[in-house]
């Protein structure tokens, strides 16, 4: 009896201990769920706040393009300080000299790629109206051969296609000022934008030029196929797709063109050519019966 009572007592202790462990686990799960829910709630609120903050920051931020590589924060602050208090300055489009270096570390150690000649920057003002006033510096020559491009970083800033042209077949190492000088004979150039690769800093072969008025666009279109750094560049209006020039009658057609023309001619032959219709023969109503001749009679006749 004593042994059975001791066993029953130990079993009760184990059950109580297991129940306590289960209660602790359930409590810990409930706490973690509440923490997760509270964290997700705070993150959603933080994201909403960050979105609102980002929109206001973009409206107060000025993009500065076509800066020389040796440009510093002090130079930019001294340039834009007169328009209002500046909150921060950060550089972009940095190309490290080594692939193992990060852009931030390359900027700190000043180890940039030797072929990199241009960098961009963002200047954040404390007030939005100060950023609008800073747009007066657009087109200013900050150094020899470097006319900066200043624009609001907000997405609401629209690009006027009527006063702009698209450039194609550009050299990969072309500079903004080379394009500006080439089209300066057409009129006052407001901004030049060469689309570049983020990793290498080299151009992708196309860009845009914005003029002061629309009359300069008509003159710029005449520079189509003109030579710029050894390349015949393409010039067209913004918003229109480029079409390949049609070959003249004297030039030989390629094999693909010949195949296309033959296919077109075949498809159009049914509609264009009408031949004479043949009159079908009338079938006789009486079917001809073949007479079988015995072999012996056939031999006698021969």
PDB file of C-alpha atoms in Angstrom, residues 119-270:
ATOM      1  CA  UNK A 119      29.355  62.078 -59.988  1.00  0.00           C
ATOM      2  CA  UNK A 120      25.937  63.203 -58.784  1.00  0.00           C
ATOM      3  CA  UNK A 121      24.737  64.526 -55.457  1.00  0.00           C
ATOM      4  CA  UNK A 122      21.580  65.274 -53.445  1.00  0.00           C
ATOM      5  CA  UNK A 123      21.304  68.436 -51.381  1.00  0.00           C
ATOM      6  CA  UNK A 124      18.534  68.377 -48.766  1.00  0.00           C
ATOM      7  CA  UNK A 125      17.209  71.731 -47.560  1.00  0.00           C
ATOM      8  CA  UNK A 126      15.212  72.333 -44.407  1.00  0.00           C
ATOM      9  CA  UNK A 127      12.503  74.243 -46.261  1.00  0.00           C
ATOM     10  CA  UNK A 128      10.815  73.457 -49.561  1.00  0.00           C
ATOM     11  CA  UNK A 129      10.868  77.022 -50.897  1.00  0.00           C
ATOM     12  CA  UNK A 130      14.660  77.094 -50.453  1.00  0.00           C
ATOM     13  CA  UNK A 131      14.985  74.078 -52.763  1.00  0.00           C
ATOM     14  CA  UNK A 132      12.859  75.840 -55.375  1.00  0.00           C
ATOM     15  CA  UNK A 133      15.099  78.899 -55.208  1.00  0.00           C
ATOM     16  CA  UNK A 134      18.188  76.707 -55.653  1.00  0.00           C
ATOM     17  CA  UNK A 135      17.033  75.798 -59.173  1.00  0.00           C
ATOM     18  CA  UNK A 136      18.602  79.070 -60.314  1.00  0.00           C
ATOM     19  CA  UNK A 137      21.962  77.273 -60.274  1.00  0.00           C
ATOM     20  CA  UNK A 138      20.897  75.015 -63.148  1.00  0.00           C
ATOM     21  CA  UNK A 139      23.425  75.248 -65.989  1.00  0.00           C
ATOM     22  CA  UNK A 140      26.080  76.971 -63.907  1.00  0.00           C
ATOM     23  CA  UNK A 141      29.706  76.082 -64.703  1.00  0.00           C
ATOM     24  CA  UNK A 142      31.028  74.863 -61.365  1.00  0.00           C
ATOM     25  CA  UNK A 143      34.390  73.888 -62.878  1.00  0.00           C
ATOM     26  CA  UNK A 144      36.081  74.028 -66.257  1.00  0.00           C
ATOM     27  CA  UNK A 145      33.954  71.858 -68.545  1.00  0.00           C
ATOM     28  CA  UNK A 146      31.329  70.986 -65.915  1.00  0.00           C
ATOM     29  CA  UNK A 147      27.915  72.650 -66.241  1.00  0.00           C
ATOM     30  CA  UNK A 148      25.772  71.247 -63.437  1.00  0.00           C
ATOM     31  CA  UNK A 149      22.173  70.101 -63.810  1.00  0.00           C
ATOM     32  CA  UNK A 150      19.921  71.074 -60.906  1.00  0.00           C
ATOM     33  CA  UNK A 151      16.402  69.694 -60.507  1.00  0.00           C
ATOM     34  CA  UNK A 152      13.919  68.842 -57.756  1.00  0.00           C
ATOM     35  CA  UNK A 153      14.237  65.203 -56.685  1.00  0.00           C
ATOM     36  CA  UNK A 154      10.468  64.854 -56.261  1.00  0.00           C
ATOM     37  CA  UNK A 155       8.652  62.627 -58.749  1.00  0.00           C
ATOM     38  CA  UNK A 156       6.201  65.407 -59.470  1.00  0.00           C
ATOM     39  CA  UNK A 157       8.823  67.295 -61.464  1.00  0.00           C
ATOM     40  CA  UNK A 158       7.747  66.847 -65.094  1.00  0.00           C
ATOM     41  CA  UNK A 159       9.914  66.841 -68.203  1.00  0.00           C
ATOM     42  CA  UNK A 160       8.783  69.031 -71.109  1.00  0.00           C
ATOM     43  CA  UNK A 161       8.936  66.859 -74.238  1.00  0.00           C
ATOM     44  CA  UNK A 162       8.095  69.759 -76.543  1.00  0.00           C
ATOM     45  CA  UNK A 163      11.381  71.467 -75.683  1.00  0.00           C
ATOM     46  CA  UNK A 164      13.493  68.294 -75.603  1.00  0.00           C
ATOM     47  CA  UNK A 165      15.196  65.921 -78.036  1.00  0.00           C
ATOM     48  CA  UNK A 166      16.352  62.332 -77.776  1.00  0.00           C
ATOM     49  CA  UNK A 167      19.918  61.394 -78.713  1.00  0.00           C
ATOM     50  CA  UNK A 168      21.072  57.954 -79.816  1.00  0.00           C
ATOM     51  CA  UNK A 169      24.310  56.269 -80.900  1.00  0.00           C
ATOM     52  CA  UNK A 170      26.360  58.354 -78.476  1.00  0.00           C
ATOM     53  CA  UNK A 171      29.879  57.475 -77.431  1.00  0.00           C
ATOM     54  CA  UNK A 172      30.095  55.624 -74.115  1.00  0.00           C
ATOM     55  CA  UNK A 173      32.678  58.007 -72.642  1.00  0.00           C
ATOM     56  CA  UNK A 174      30.970  61.194 -73.800  1.00  0.00           C
ATOM     57  CA  UNK A 175      30.567  64.097 -71.388  1.00  0.00           C
ATOM     58  CA  UNK A 176      27.551  66.304 -70.811  1.00  0.00           C
ATOM     59  CA  UNK A 177      29.451  69.405 -71.854  1.00  0.00           C
ATOM     60  CA  UNK A 178      30.436  67.850 -75.194  1.00  0.00           C
ATOM     61  CA  UNK A 179      26.747  67.394 -75.990  1.00  0.00           C
ATOM     62  CA  UNK A 180      25.956  70.889 -74.708  1.00  0.00           C
ATOM     63  CA  UNK A 181      28.612  72.430 -76.937  1.00  0.00           C
ATOM     64  CA  UNK A 182      27.415  70.450 -79.971  1.00  0.00           C
ATOM     65  CA  UNK A 183      23.822  71.706 -79.644  1.00  0.00           C
ATOM     66  CA  UNK A 184      24.560  75.198 -78.337  1.00  0.00           C
ATOM     67  CA  UNK A 185      24.364  76.529 -81.931  1.00  0.00           C
ATOM     68  CA  UNK A 186      20.652  75.632 -81.966  1.00  0.00           C
ATOM     69  CA  UNK A 187      19.706  77.700 -78.904  1.00  0.00           C
ATOM     70  CA  UNK A 188      20.022  78.009 -75.135  1.00  0.00           C
ATOM     71  CA  UNK A 189      20.456  74.572 -73.558  1.00  0.00           C
ATOM     72  CA  UNK A 190      18.651  74.187 -70.235  1.00  0.00           C
ATOM     73  CA  UNK A 191      19.840  70.694 -69.286  1.00  0.00           C
ATOM     74  CA  UNK A 192      21.731  67.702 -70.681  1.00  0.00           C
ATOM     75  CA  UNK A 193      21.125  64.197 -69.361  1.00  0.00           C
ATOM     76  CA  UNK A 194      23.278  61.268 -70.423  1.00  0.00           C
ATOM     77  CA  UNK A 195      21.959  57.931 -69.174  1.00  0.00           C
ATOM     78  CA  UNK A 196      24.854  56.094 -67.502  1.00  0.00           C
ATOM     79  CA  UNK A 197      25.496  52.704 -65.965  1.00  0.00           C
ATOM     80  CA  UNK A 198      25.423  52.712 -62.166  1.00  0.00           C
ATOM     81  CA  UNK A 199      28.285  50.265 -61.766  1.00  0.00           C
ATOM     82  CA  UNK A 200      30.766  51.601 -64.324  1.00  0.00           C
ATOM     83  CA  UNK A 201      29.684  55.220 -64.736  1.00  0.00           C
ATOM     84  CA  UNK A 202      29.928  54.908 -68.518  1.00  0.00           C
ATOM     85  CA  UNK A 203      27.169  56.095 -70.794  1.00  0.00           C
ATOM     86  CA  UNK A 204      24.655  53.674 -72.301  1.00  0.00           C
ATOM     87  CA  UNK A 205      24.684  55.347 -75.706  1.00  0.00           C
ATOM     88  CA  UNK A 206      21.644  57.627 -75.405  1.00  0.00           C
ATOM     89  CA  UNK A 207      20.558  60.779 -73.626  1.00  0.00           C
ATOM     90  CA  UNK A 208      18.353  63.883 -73.689  1.00  0.00           C
ATOM     91  CA  UNK A 209      18.761  67.606 -74.278  1.00  0.00           C
ATOM     92  CA  UNK A 210      16.268  70.222 -73.109  1.00  0.00           C
ATOM     93  CA  UNK A 211      16.237  73.692 -74.684  1.00  0.00           C
ATOM     94  CA  UNK A 212      14.848  77.022 -73.590  1.00  0.00           C
ATOM     95  CA  UNK A 213      12.229  77.163 -76.357  1.00  0.00           C
ATOM     96  CA  UNK A 214      10.718  74.948 -79.039  1.00  0.00           C
ATOM     97  CA  UNK A 215      12.411  76.769 -81.931  1.00  0.00           C
ATOM     98  CA  UNK A 216      15.735  75.249 -80.920  1.00  0.00           C
ATOM     99  CA  UNK A 217      14.251  71.773 -81.306  1.00  0.00           C
ATOM    100  CA  UNK A 218      13.560  72.374 -85.028  1.00  0.00           C
ATOM    101  CA  UNK A 219      17.187  73.412 -85.528  1.00  0.00           C
ATOM    102  CA  UNK A 220      18.483  70.482 -83.487  1.00  0.00           C
ATOM    103  CA  UNK A 221      16.607  67.983 -85.667  1.00  0.00           C
ATOM    104  CA  UNK A 222      18.737  69.122 -88.603  1.00  0.00           C
ATOM    105  CA  UNK A 223      21.800  67.783 -86.773  1.00  0.00           C
ATOM    106  CA  UNK A 224      20.565  64.218 -87.213  1.00  0.00           C
ATOM    107  CA  UNK A 225      23.381  61.936 -88.462  1.00  0.00           C
ATOM    108  CA  UNK A 226      25.903  64.641 -87.580  1.00  0.00           C
ATOM    109  CA  UNK A 227      29.340  63.610 -86.326  1.00  0.00           C
ATOM    110  CA  UNK A 228      29.974  63.801 -82.561  1.00  0.00           C
ATOM    111  CA  UNK A 229      33.155  62.192 -81.232  1.00  0.00           C
ATOM    112  CA  UNK A 230      33.430  59.952 -84.287  1.00  0.00           C
ATOM    113  CA  UNK A 231      29.804  58.765 -84.247  1.00  0.00           C
ATOM    114  CA  UNK A 232      26.833  59.682 -86.410  1.00  0.00           C
ATOM    115  CA  UNK A 233      24.309  60.481 -83.715  1.00  0.00           C
ATOM    116  CA  UNK A 234      20.531  60.086 -84.014  1.00  0.00           C
ATOM    117  CA  UNK A 235      18.386  63.087 -83.142  1.00  0.00           C
ATOM    118  CA  UNK A 236      14.621  62.908 -82.844  1.00  0.00           C
ATOM    119  CA  UNK A 237      11.777  64.370 -80.857  1.00  0.00           C
ATOM    120  CA  UNK A 238      10.964  62.950 -77.458  1.00  0.00           C
ATOM    121  CA  UNK A 239       8.001  60.603 -77.370  1.00  0.00           C
ATOM    122  CA  UNK A 240       8.419  59.276 -80.919  1.00  0.00           C
ATOM    123  CA  UNK A 241       9.847  55.867 -81.721  1.00  0.00           C
ATOM    124  CA  UNK A 242      12.874  55.669 -83.981  1.00  0.00           C
ATOM    125  CA  UNK A 243      12.294  54.078 -87.376  1.00  0.00           C
ATOM    126  CA  UNK A 244      15.012  52.573 -89.519  1.00  0.00           C
ATOM    127  CA  UNK A 245      15.684  54.555 -92.714  1.00  0.00           C
ATOM    128  CA  UNK A 246      14.113  53.066 -95.824  1.00  0.00           C
ATOM    129  CA  UNK A 247      16.507  51.773 -98.441  1.00  0.00           C
ATOM    130  CA  UNK A 248      16.530  53.359-101.850  1.00  0.00           C
ATOM    131  CA  UNK A 249      15.763  51.466-105.079  1.00  0.00           C
ATOM    132  CA  UNK A 250      19.441  51.300-106.071  1.00  0.00           C
ATOM    133  CA  UNK A 251      20.600  49.592-102.864  1.00  0.00           C
ATOM    134  CA  UNK A 252      20.594  45.777-102.837  1.00  0.00           C
ATOM    135  CA  UNK A 253      18.005  44.184-100.580  1.00  0.00           C
ATOM    136  CA  UNK A 254      19.014  41.762 -97.892  1.00  0.00           C
ATOM    137  CA  UNK A 255      17.903  38.146 -97.814  1.00  0.00           C
ATOM    138  CA  UNK A 256      15.347  38.897 -95.095  1.00  0.00           C
ATOM    139  CA  UNK A 257      13.834  41.714 -97.167  1.00  0.00           C
ATOM    140  CA  UNK A 258      13.600  39.405-100.182  1.00  0.00           C
ATOM    141  CA  UNK A 259      11.849  36.731 -98.145  1.00  0.00           C
ATOM    142  CA  UNK A 260       9.446  39.302 -96.756  1.00  0.00           C
ATOM    143  CA  UNK A 261       8.655  40.623-100.221  1.00  0.00           C
ATOM    144  CA  UNK A 262       8.056  37.123-101.614  1.00  0.00           C
ATOM    145  CA  UNK A 263       5.763  36.297 -98.722  1.00  0.00           C
ATOM    146  CA  UNK A 264       3.859  39.528 -99.269  1.00  0.00           C
ATOM    147  CA  UNK A 265       3.603  38.839-102.999  1.00  0.00           C
ATOM    148  CA  UNK A 266       2.267  35.362-102.318  1.00  0.00           C
ATOM    149  CA  UNK A 267      -0.301  36.636 -99.894  1.00  0.00           C
ATOM    150  CA  UNK A 268      -1.411  39.312-102.327  1.00  0.00           C
ATOM    151  CA  UNK A 269      -1.368  37.068-105.416  1.00  0.00           C
ATOM    152  CA  UNK A 270      -4.818  35.631-104.777  1.00  0.00           C
TER     153      UNK A 270
END
